[in-house]
PDB file of C-alpha atoms in Angstrom:
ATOM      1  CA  UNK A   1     -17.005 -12.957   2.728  1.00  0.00           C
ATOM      2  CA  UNK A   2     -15.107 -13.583   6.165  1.00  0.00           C
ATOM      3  CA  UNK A   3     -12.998 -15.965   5.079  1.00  0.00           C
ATOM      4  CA  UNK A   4     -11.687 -13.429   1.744  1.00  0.00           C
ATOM      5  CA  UNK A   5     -11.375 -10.671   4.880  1.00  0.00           C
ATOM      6  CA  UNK A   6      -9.397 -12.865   6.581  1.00  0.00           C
ATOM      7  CA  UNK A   7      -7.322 -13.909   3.951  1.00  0.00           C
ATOM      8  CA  UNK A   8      -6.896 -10.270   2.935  1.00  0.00           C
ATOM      9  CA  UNK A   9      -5.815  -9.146   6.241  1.00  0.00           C
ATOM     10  CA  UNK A  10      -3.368 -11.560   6.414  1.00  0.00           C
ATOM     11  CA  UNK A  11      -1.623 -10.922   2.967  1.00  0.00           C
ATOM     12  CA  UNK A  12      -1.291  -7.456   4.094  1.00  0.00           C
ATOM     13  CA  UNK A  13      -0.051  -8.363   7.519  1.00  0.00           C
ATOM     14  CA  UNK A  14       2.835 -10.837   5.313  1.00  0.00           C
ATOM     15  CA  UNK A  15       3.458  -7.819   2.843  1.00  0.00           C
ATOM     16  CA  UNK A  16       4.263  -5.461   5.760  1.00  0.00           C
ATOM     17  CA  UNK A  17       6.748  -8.544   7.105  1.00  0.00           C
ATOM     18  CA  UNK A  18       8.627  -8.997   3.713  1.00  0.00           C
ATOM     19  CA  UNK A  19       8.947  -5.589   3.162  1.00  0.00           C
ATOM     20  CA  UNK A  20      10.826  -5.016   6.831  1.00  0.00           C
ATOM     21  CA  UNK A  21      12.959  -7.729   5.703  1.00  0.00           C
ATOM     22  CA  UNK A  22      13.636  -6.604   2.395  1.00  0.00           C
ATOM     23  CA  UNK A  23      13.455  -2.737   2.238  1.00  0.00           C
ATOM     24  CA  UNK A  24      16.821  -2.339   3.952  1.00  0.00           C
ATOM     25  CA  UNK A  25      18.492  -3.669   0.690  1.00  0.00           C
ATOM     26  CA  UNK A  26      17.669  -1.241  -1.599  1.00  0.00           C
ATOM     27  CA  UNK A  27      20.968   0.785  -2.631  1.00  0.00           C
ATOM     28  CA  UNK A  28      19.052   4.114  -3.004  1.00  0.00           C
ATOM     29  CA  UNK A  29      15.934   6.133  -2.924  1.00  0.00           C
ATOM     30  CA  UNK A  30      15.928   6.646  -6.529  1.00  0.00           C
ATOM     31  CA  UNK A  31      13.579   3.336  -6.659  1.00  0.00           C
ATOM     32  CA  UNK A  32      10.660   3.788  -6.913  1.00  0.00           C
ATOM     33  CA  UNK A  33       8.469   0.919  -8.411  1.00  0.00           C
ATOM     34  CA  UNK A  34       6.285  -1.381  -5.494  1.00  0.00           C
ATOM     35  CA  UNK A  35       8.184   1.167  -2.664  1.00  0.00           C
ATOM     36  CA  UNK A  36       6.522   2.191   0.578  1.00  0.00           C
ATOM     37  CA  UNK A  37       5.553   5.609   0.531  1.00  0.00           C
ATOM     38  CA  UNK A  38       6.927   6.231  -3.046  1.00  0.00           C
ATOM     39  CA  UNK A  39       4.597   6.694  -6.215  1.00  0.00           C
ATOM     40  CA  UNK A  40       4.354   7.921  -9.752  1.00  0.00           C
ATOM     41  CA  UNK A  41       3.366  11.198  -7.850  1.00  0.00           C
ATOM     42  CA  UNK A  42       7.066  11.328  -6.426  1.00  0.00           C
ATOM     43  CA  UNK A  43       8.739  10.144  -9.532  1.00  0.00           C
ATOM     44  CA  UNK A  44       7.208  12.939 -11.409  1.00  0.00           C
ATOM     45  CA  UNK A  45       8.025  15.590  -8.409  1.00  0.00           C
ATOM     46  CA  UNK A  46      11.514  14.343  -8.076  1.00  0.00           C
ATOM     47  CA  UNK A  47      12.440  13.663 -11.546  1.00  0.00           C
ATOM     48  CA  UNK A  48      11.141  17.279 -12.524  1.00  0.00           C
ATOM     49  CA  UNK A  49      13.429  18.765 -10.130  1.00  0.00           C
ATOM     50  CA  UNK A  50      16.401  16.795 -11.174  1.00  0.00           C
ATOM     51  CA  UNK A  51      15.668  17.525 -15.170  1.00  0.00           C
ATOM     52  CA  UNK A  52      15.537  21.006 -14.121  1.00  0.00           C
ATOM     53  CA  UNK A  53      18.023  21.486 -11.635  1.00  0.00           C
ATOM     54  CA  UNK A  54      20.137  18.480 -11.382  1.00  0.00           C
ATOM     55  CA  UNK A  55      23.378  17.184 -12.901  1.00  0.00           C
ATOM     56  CA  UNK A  56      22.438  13.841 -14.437  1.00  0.00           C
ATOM     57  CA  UNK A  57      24.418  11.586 -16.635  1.00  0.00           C
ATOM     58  CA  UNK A  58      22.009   8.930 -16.951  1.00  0.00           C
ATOM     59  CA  UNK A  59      18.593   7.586 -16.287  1.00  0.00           C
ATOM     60  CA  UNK A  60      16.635   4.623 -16.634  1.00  0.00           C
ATOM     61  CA  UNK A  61      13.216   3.455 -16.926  1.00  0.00           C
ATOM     62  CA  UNK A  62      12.111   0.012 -17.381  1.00  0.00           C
ATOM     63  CA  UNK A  63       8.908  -1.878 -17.247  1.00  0.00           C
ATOM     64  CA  UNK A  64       8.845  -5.321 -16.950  1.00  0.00           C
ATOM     65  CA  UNK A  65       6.228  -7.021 -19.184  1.00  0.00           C
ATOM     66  CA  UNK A  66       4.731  -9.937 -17.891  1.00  0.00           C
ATOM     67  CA  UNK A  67       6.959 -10.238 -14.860  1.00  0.00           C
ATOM     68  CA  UNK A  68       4.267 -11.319 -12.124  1.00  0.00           C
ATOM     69  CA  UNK A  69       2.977 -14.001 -14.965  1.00  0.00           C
ATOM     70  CA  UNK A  70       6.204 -15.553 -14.831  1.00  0.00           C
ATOM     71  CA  UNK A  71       7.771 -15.593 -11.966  1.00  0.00           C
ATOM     72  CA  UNK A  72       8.781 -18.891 -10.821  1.00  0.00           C
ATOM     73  CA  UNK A  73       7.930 -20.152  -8.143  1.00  0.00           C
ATOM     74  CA  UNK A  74      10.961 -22.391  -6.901  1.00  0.00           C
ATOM     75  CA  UNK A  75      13.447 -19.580  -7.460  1.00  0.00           C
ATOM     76  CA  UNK A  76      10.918 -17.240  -5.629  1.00  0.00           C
ATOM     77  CA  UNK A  77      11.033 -19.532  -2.498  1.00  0.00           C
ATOM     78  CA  UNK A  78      14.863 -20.193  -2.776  1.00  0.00           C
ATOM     79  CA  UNK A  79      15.297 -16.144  -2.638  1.00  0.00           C
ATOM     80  CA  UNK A  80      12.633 -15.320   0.149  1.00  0.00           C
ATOM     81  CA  UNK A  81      14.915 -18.466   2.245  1.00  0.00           C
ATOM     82  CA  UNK A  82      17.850 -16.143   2.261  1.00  0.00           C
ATOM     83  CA  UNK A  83      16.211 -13.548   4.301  1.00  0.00           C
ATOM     84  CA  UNK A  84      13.435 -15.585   5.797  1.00  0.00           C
ATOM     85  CA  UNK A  85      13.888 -18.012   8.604  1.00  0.00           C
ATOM     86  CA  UNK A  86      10.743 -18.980   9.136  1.00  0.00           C
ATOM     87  CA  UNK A  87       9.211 -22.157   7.826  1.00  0.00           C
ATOM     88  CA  UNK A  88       5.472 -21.487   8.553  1.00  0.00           C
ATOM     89  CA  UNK A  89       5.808 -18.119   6.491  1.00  0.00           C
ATOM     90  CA  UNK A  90       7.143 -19.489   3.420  1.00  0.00           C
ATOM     91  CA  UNK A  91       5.130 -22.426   3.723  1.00  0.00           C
ATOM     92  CA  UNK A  92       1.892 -19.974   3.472  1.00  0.00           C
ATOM     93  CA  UNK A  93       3.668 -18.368   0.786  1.00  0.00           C
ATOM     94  CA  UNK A  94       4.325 -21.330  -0.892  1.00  0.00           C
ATOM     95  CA  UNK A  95      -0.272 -22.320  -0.385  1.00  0.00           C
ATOM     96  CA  UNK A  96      -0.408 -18.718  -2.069  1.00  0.00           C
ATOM     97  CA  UNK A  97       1.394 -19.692  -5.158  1.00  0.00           C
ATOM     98  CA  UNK A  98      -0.120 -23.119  -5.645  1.00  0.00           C
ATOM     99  CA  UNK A  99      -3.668 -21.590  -4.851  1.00  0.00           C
ATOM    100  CA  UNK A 100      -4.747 -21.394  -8.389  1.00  0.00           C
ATOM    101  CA  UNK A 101      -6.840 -18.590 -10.072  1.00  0.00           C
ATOM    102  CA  UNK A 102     -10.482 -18.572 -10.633  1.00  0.00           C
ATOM    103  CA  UNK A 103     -11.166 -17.648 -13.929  1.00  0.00           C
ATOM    104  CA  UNK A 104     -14.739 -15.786 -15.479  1.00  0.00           C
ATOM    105  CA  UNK A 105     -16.395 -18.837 -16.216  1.00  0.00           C
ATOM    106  CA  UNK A 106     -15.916 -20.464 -13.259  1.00  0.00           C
ATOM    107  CA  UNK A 107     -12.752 -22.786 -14.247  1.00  0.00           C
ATOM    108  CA  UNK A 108      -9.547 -22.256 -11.709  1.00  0.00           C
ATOM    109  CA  UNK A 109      -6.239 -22.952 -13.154  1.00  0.00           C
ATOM    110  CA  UNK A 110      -2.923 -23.787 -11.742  1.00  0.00           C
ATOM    111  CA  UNK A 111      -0.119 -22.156 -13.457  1.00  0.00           C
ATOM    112  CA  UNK A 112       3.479 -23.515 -13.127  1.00  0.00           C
ATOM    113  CA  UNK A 113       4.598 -20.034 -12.576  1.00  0.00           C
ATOM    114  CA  UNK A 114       3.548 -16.575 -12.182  1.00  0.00           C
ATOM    115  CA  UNK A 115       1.518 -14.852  -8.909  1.00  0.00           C
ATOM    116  CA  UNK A 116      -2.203 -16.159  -8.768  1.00  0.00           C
ATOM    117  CA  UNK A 117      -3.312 -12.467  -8.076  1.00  0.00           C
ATOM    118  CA  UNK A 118      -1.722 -11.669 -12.214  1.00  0.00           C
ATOM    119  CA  UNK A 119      -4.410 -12.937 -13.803  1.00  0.00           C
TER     120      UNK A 119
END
């Protein structure tokens, strides 16, 4: 049970790291999907308003299926190297991706791609 702690509080530690690296590069606020302090809550406020109020020309709303069971896992490293400069980080990403995932019955598989946490 420590050891899952741990390992918790240090995914959320790495989470809060990557996303100070990587929230500056977002063009707008209008994105809201996997964005700190931005929810379905805000997308419904905001995109009420703008229906209601707003000149629009366009808008768009997409859904990815199956993105975080495929994502691989050398072009995942290559882009996190751009911004990253820190070996030890991306090497304990890296341990997260090869990790594996337990399944019900016990058996833990190891997935060429995709996040272990998708499953």
């Amino acid at each position: 049970m420590v050891r899952i702690l741990a390992d918790k509080l240090i995914q959320s530690a790495a989470a809060k790291v990557l996303e100070a690296i990587f929230e500056q590069y977002f063009c707008c606020s209008s994105s809201y999907g996997y964005r700190p302090k931005l929810s379905a809550h805000t997308v419904i406020k905001d995109l009420t308003k703008e229906l209601n109020f707003g000149n629009y020309s366009y808008m768009v709303e997409a859904d990815i299926r199956g993105f975080f069971q495929n994502i691989d896992h050398t072009w995942l490293i290559k882009m996190l190297e751009q911004r990253v400069d820190n070996r030890a980080f991306l090497g304990l990403i890296k341990k997260w991706l090869q990790a594996g995932i337990l399944k019900q019955d016990g058996e833990v598989i190891h997935p060429a791609t995709g996040s272990p946490q998708a499953e």
